[in-house]
XYZ file of C-alpha atoms in Angstrom:
424
model
C 130.377 166.210 150.550
C 132.513 169.140 151.237
C 134.331 168.414 148.178
C 131.212 168.476 146.311
C 130.494 171.677 147.439
C 133.813 173.040 146.864
C 134.513 171.985 143.446
C 131.378 172.391 141.977
C 131.912 173.072 138.146
C 130.823 176.373 136.684
C 129.278 176.773 133.129
C 132.293 178.935 131.275
C 129.369 180.952 129.948
C 128.108 181.807 133.712
C 130.679 183.553 133.871
C 131.462 187.612 133.618
C 133.873 187.617 131.119
C 135.567 190.713 133.684
C 135.105 189.991 137.277
C 134.843 186.228 136.110
C 132.270 185.724 138.536
C 129.413 183.718 138.248
C 127.035 187.129 137.064
C 124.093 188.450 139.335
C 122.450 190.675 136.581
C 123.334 189.866 132.912
C 123.358 192.607 130.590
C 124.393 192.406 126.937
C 126.218 195.196 125.060
C 125.614 195.844 121.480
C 128.314 193.437 120.072
C 125.980 190.723 121.667
C 128.930 189.818 124.431
C 127.069 189.711 127.788
C 128.322 190.567 131.584
C 127.668 190.944 134.606
C 125.619 194.646 135.260
C 128.183 196.186 137.445
C 131.199 194.974 135.947
C 130.368 196.749 132.369
C 128.468 199.524 133.986
C 132.036 200.241 136.164
C 134.052 200.072 132.985
C 131.853 202.047 130.726
C 131.597 204.732 133.608
C 135.971 204.770 133.704
C 135.471 206.469 129.636
C 136.132 203.232 128.407
C 134.015 203.052 124.648
C 134.701 199.617 123.593
C 133.879 195.983 124.099
C 136.257 194.671 126.909
C 136.042 191.154 125.351
C 136.654 191.792 121.435
C 137.698 195.787 122.205
C 135.144 196.982 119.244
C 134.418 200.424 119.855
C 130.798 200.881 120.795
C 128.009 202.731 118.544
C 126.052 202.788 121.675
C 126.789 202.273 125.502
C 123.081 200.894 125.912
C 123.129 197.359 127.314
C 119.693 195.064 127.434
C 119.437 192.387 130.085
C 119.778 188.961 128.379
C 116.344 187.349 130.412
C 117.550 183.691 128.896
C 120.632 183.034 130.416
C 119.409 185.159 134.034
C 116.763 182.344 133.937
C 119.661 179.740 133.199
C 122.244 180.936 136.036
C 118.860 180.932 138.477
C 117.943 177.140 137.380
C 121.452 175.823 138.243
C 121.730 178.296 140.967
C 119.002 176.527 142.392
C 119.728 173.245 141.369
C 122.957 173.347 143.725
C 121.167 173.794 146.989
C 120.646 170.064 146.759
C 124.374 168.926 147.600
C 124.578 170.678 151.124
C 124.613 167.689 153.256
C 121.470 169.211 155.633
C 119.117 169.361 152.323
C 119.870 166.266 150.953
C 116.512 163.782 151.162
C 117.898 160.545 153.017
C 114.677 158.527 151.328
C 115.958 159.421 148.030
C 117.355 156.849 146.568
C 118.926 158.426 143.448
C 121.480 161.793 143.289
C 120.898 164.333 145.354
C 120.321 167.293 142.407
C 117.795 164.751 141.281
C 114.358 166.523 140.567
C 111.118 164.766 142.347
C 109.101 162.408 140.652
C 105.474 163.056 139.597
C 104.250 160.249 142.560
C 106.878 162.256 144.722
C 105.179 165.768 144.153
C 101.634 164.558 144.860
C 103.210 163.681 148.000
C 104.511 167.075 148.553
C 101.215 168.416 147.735
C 98.774 166.415 150.010
C 101.827 167.382 152.841
C 101.774 171.002 152.143
C 97.145 170.337 152.533
C 97.916 168.743 156.001
C 100.002 171.778 157.043
C 99.768 174.760 155.318
C 101.940 176.863 157.208
C 104.375 175.145 158.316
C 108.367 174.425 157.812
C 107.757 171.562 156.262
C 105.332 173.457 153.413
C 108.683 175.677 152.820
C 110.389 172.792 151.619
C 107.714 171.052 149.555
C 107.709 174.354 147.864
C 110.710 175.248 147.388
C 110.977 171.074 145.482
C 108.091 171.666 143.664
C 108.687 175.336 142.329
C 111.914 173.305 141.096
C 110.189 170.762 139.427
C 107.797 173.668 138.021
C 110.533 175.282 136.520
C 111.878 172.343 134.898
C 109.909 171.854 131.660
C 106.102 172.927 130.085
C 105.217 168.897 131.016
C 105.953 169.240 134.823
C 104.024 172.720 134.917
C 100.956 171.091 132.999
C 101.154 168.161 135.277
C 101.396 170.408 138.376
C 97.832 172.383 136.557
C 96.269 169.322 136.041
C 96.842 167.953 139.704
C 93.462 168.063 141.769
C 93.240 170.738 144.394
C 96.531 172.016 143.400
C 95.650 175.606 141.772
C 92.859 176.159 144.451
C 96.030 175.337 147.288
C 98.374 177.986 145.590
C 95.771 180.239 146.179
C 94.780 179.272 149.869
C 98.751 179.983 150.735
C 99.157 183.409 149.236
C 95.410 184.731 150.270
C 94.675 182.829 153.341
C 97.468 184.875 155.973
C 97.719 187.955 157.289
C 99.861 190.923 156.369
C 102.294 190.603 158.806
C 104.617 187.868 158.055
C 108.083 186.611 159.317
C 110.694 185.607 157.351
C 109.574 181.991 157.521
C 105.746 183.034 155.957
C 107.747 185.579 153.290
C 109.765 182.465 152.202
C 106.740 180.770 151.991
C 104.995 183.381 150.413
C 108.059 183.475 147.177
C 107.726 179.916 146.490
C 104.291 180.209 145.902
C 104.478 183.115 143.951
C 107.205 181.607 141.789
C 105.061 178.459 141.054
C 102.165 180.634 139.968
C 103.875 182.872 137.471
C 105.179 180.011 136.231
C 101.310 178.478 135.241
C 100.421 181.565 134.190
C 101.735 180.219 130.856
C 99.256 180.979 127.898
C 99.284 176.838 127.308
C 98.545 175.916 130.729
C 95.307 174.485 131.663
C 93.526 176.237 133.987
C 95.755 179.664 133.455
C 92.190 181.231 133.350
C 90.553 179.474 135.869
C 93.582 180.379 138.360
C 93.662 184.342 137.647
C 90.048 184.499 138.503
C 90.511 182.203 141.351
C 93.194 185.453 142.442
C 90.602 187.608 142.032
C 87.298 186.428 143.782
C 86.486 185.548 147.285
C 90.041 185.866 148.724
C 91.118 187.864 145.807
C 91.887 191.076 147.813
C 93.989 188.202 150.490
C 95.868 187.564 147.150
C 96.603 190.885 146.462
C 97.869 192.072 150.036
C 100.155 188.799 149.647
C 101.264 189.932 146.464
C 102.512 193.422 147.765
C 104.033 192.383 150.684
C 106.448 190.044 148.439
C 106.667 193.870 146.369
C 108.005 195.433 149.407
C 109.754 192.170 151.157
C 111.013 189.803 148.612
C 114.031 188.756 146.989
C 114.265 190.822 143.545
C 113.113 187.581 141.787
C 109.657 187.099 143.817
C 109.323 190.895 143.197
C 110.077 190.193 139.135
C 107.326 187.415 139.709
C 104.939 189.183 141.512
C 104.683 191.648 139.211
C 104.173 189.859 136.669
C 101.391 187.511 138.044
C 99.708 191.024 138.620
C 100.198 191.760 134.668
C 98.652 188.923 133.963
C 95.139 188.803 135.500
C 95.163 192.472 135.167
C 92.330 191.395 131.800
C 89.654 193.651 132.318
C 88.444 196.640 133.632
C 87.540 194.880 137.044
C 90.516 193.405 137.513
C 92.464 196.684 136.888
C 90.665 198.630 139.257
C 90.663 196.112 141.725
C 94.734 196.294 141.825
C 94.889 199.961 141.406
C 92.595 200.441 144.350
C 94.480 198.287 146.319
C 96.202 200.593 148.846
C 100.305 200.783 148.082
C 100.419 198.433 145.315
C 100.412 201.155 142.651
C 103.202 202.930 144.511
C 105.185 199.618 144.541
C 105.241 198.399 141.427
C 106.359 202.074 140.552
C 109.098 202.261 142.974
C 110.181 199.015 140.468
C 110.810 201.429 138.219
C 114.006 203.137 139.897
C 117.042 203.538 137.972
C 119.006 202.466 140.494
C 117.350 198.981 140.353
C 118.198 195.965 138.238
C 116.779 196.371 135.006
C 114.912 192.735 134.753
C 113.009 194.385 137.794
C 112.802 197.831 136.312
C 111.283 196.226 133.220
C 108.404 194.313 135.060
C 107.422 197.075 136.550
C 107.064 198.945 133.721
C 104.974 195.883 131.863
C 102.521 195.709 135.012
C 102.061 199.201 135.397
C 101.461 199.176 131.619
C 98.962 196.342 131.378
C 96.917 197.622 134.667
C 96.666 202.001 133.054
C 94.412 201.354 130.797
C 91.354 202.835 132.501
C 91.525 206.981 132.791
C 90.649 205.998 136.505
C 93.644 204.025 136.882
C 96.162 206.648 134.738
C 94.876 209.578 136.386
C 95.824 207.844 139.855
C 99.241 206.870 138.854
C 100.092 210.425 138.132
C 98.677 211.810 141.517
C 101.515 208.923 143.029
C 104.444 211.177 141.077
C 104.561 208.303 138.071
C 105.707 211.352 135.528
C 108.492 211.967 138.054
C 109.573 208.373 137.982
C 109.629 208.229 134.679
C 111.248 211.179 133.721
C 114.369 210.006 135.843
C 114.187 206.725 134.094
C 114.397 208.488 130.620
C 117.030 210.478 131.188
C 119.053 207.633 132.359
C 121.798 206.713 129.959
C 122.168 203.177 130.607
C 118.548 202.691 130.142
C 117.878 199.905 127.556
C 115.707 200.268 124.408
C 113.400 198.163 125.858
C 113.151 199.974 129.157
C 112.934 203.629 127.260
C 110.253 201.801 125.000
C 108.188 200.862 128.206
C 108.782 204.236 129.665
C 107.534 206.619 127.111
C 104.743 203.526 126.536
C 103.696 204.616 130.186
C 104.030 208.374 129.655
C 102.121 208.200 126.514
C 99.096 206.514 128.456
C 99.988 209.357 131.335
C 99.435 212.316 128.209
C 96.233 211.099 127.339
C 94.483 212.636 130.820
C 94.709 215.684 131.502
C 96.591 215.701 134.991
C 98.967 214.006 133.267
C 99.589 216.609 130.574
C 99.921 218.816 133.439
C 102.711 217.132 135.125
C 104.735 216.646 131.562
C 104.372 219.800 131.009
C 105.438 221.238 134.638
C 108.789 218.995 133.974
C 110.832 220.722 131.518
C 113.164 217.621 132.058
C 110.731 214.831 131.009
C 110.087 217.223 127.492
C 113.341 217.263 127.097
C 113.972 213.489 127.837
C 111.555 212.839 125.579
C 112.660 215.274 122.568
C 115.997 213.325 123.601
C 114.781 209.659 122.201
C 112.741 211.168 118.991
C 115.753 209.120 117.064
C 117.881 206.377 117.233
C 116.561 204.711 119.741
C 113.883 202.153 118.068
C 110.688 202.331 115.738
C 108.563 201.822 118.635
C 110.083 204.386 120.836
C 109.839 207.281 118.166
C 106.240 206.214 118.067
C 105.541 206.834 121.832
C 107.243 209.988 121.966
C 105.953 211.588 119.081
C 102.545 210.368 120.817
C 103.093 212.338 123.346
C 104.513 215.673 121.909
C 101.610 215.520 119.315
C 98.818 215.253 122.361
C 100.500 217.704 124.792
C 101.527 220.068 121.620
C 99.004 220.025 119.087
C 95.858 218.330 120.576
C 95.628 220.216 123.794
C 98.004 222.918 122.535
C 100.434 223.048 126.414
C 102.028 226.560 125.932
C 104.384 224.916 128.271
C 104.807 221.593 126.472
C 105.664 223.977 123.329
C 108.099 225.871 124.761
C 109.950 223.226 126.544
C 110.348 221.269 122.782
C 111.673 224.089 120.960
C 114.295 224.460 124.298
C 115.442 221.354 123.323
C 115.987 221.265 119.651
C 112.972 219.132 119.253
C 112.134 220.910 115.897
C 115.333 219.602 114.091
C 114.801 216.241 115.473
C 110.795 216.772 113.775
C 112.419 217.997 110.520
C 114.866 214.724 110.848
C 112.211 212.545 111.776
C 109.889 213.975 108.815
C 112.349 212.163 106.380
C 113.369 209.487 107.827
C 111.595 205.782 107.301
C 108.883 206.393 109.326
C 105.340 204.999 109.622
C 102.582 206.753 108.138
C 100.968 207.663 111.170
C 104.947 208.995 112.849
C 104.856 210.931 109.814
C 101.259 212.700 110.075
C 101.744 213.790 113.639
C 105.116 215.360 112.265
C 103.380 217.638 110.094
C 100.648 218.320 112.322
C 103.457 219.312 115.198
C 105.188 221.794 112.203
C 102.188 223.904 111.656
C 102.137 224.673 115.280
C 105.341 225.494 115.239
C 104.463 227.453 112.103
C 106.714 225.766 109.987
C 106.487 225.992 106.327
C 107.583 224.041 103.703
C 110.101 226.748 102.281
C 111.439 226.470 105.955
C 111.963 222.604 105.369
C 113.417 222.332 102.260
C 115.641 225.765 103.203
C 117.300 223.364 106.015
C 117.562 220.539 104.047
C 119.025 222.675 100.955
C 122.357 223.973 103.579
C 122.672 220.644 105.565
C 123.602 216.806 105.003
C 122.243 215.136 106.718
C 122.195 211.048 107.653
C 119.375 209.398 109.167
C 120.094 206.115 111.232
C 117.345 203.413 110.682
C 116.136 201.993 112.835
């Protein structure tokens, strides 16, 4: 048994090319090569501007989370746990790493039903979580198992908020399974979502909050994605937003020092929840603009992260309270201007919409001054000449009117300069 633990073969593409260790947070450079976030960040912080594996010069130092590889590594890591002597099922005639069969899963569900808070329930949920993560067929089997959906809701909705380490483990596994079962193709998905917000719904939200506060990174990601999935209508959004501590905890997930996948899960959930005006105002009062401004100014933020940050700020700019905070934060306006070009078409559209809202539609003087100070006029002029959408072009034209830039000055600007517009 010791030999098995010591000589586990690690797939080569799971190892970081720099540290040669299994990657904890895989991210990909513009060259397509994937590294562990900590290792590549250290490489870039040392002043290097090349890809360590290919030595190609990087045209951007942004990197993108490799979620697929992260999930594969997680599945592989989970599959190694049964190799330990204390986790081998003596009743199993097959290999220790083999997943439980469907009839065994059914038995596990029955055991959980009889002792929902016991230590054996944690072991059963862990096995079921591995079973669910293996294939769509397994998830469909679980979703169709009689009473399993309601049992899951009971697990996360029936307890109190004071939980110990073992109870956190149970919540984490239950949340992981629910996250896997919220796939669009899973029959019973809508019913599961309704159960989580009905009767014991508030208890379910309290448990999801506990996982966000105390759970592992993967469990917090799953919790945020569950909240995003169940925020399907105004009633659900209000329930989530008005649960004490829940919005602020989602906002904390977006700190620049957090794992990129965790940041994106938090941002995606905030986007889903914050469509009602009342929720936007609540989010602004919690300090969302300041949080997002820091993330916007982080040079290591991935393109998808910047897009989501700008989307949340766009939503905030649609309410007076949000516009006031954006205008008060000079770094926020400067960050928005900085992201007008060379990020992506989606990022450009969100950024222009924010500036159009605060500068043109509501004529906030402080924002206009901040845009001018950040050399925003030049970027808007460049944007007008790029292959942008008709909506972006119209908003840019409106902004130029506000800043009294007439057609002659535009022509003069382009007659005296040679400008290269980067394609999106």
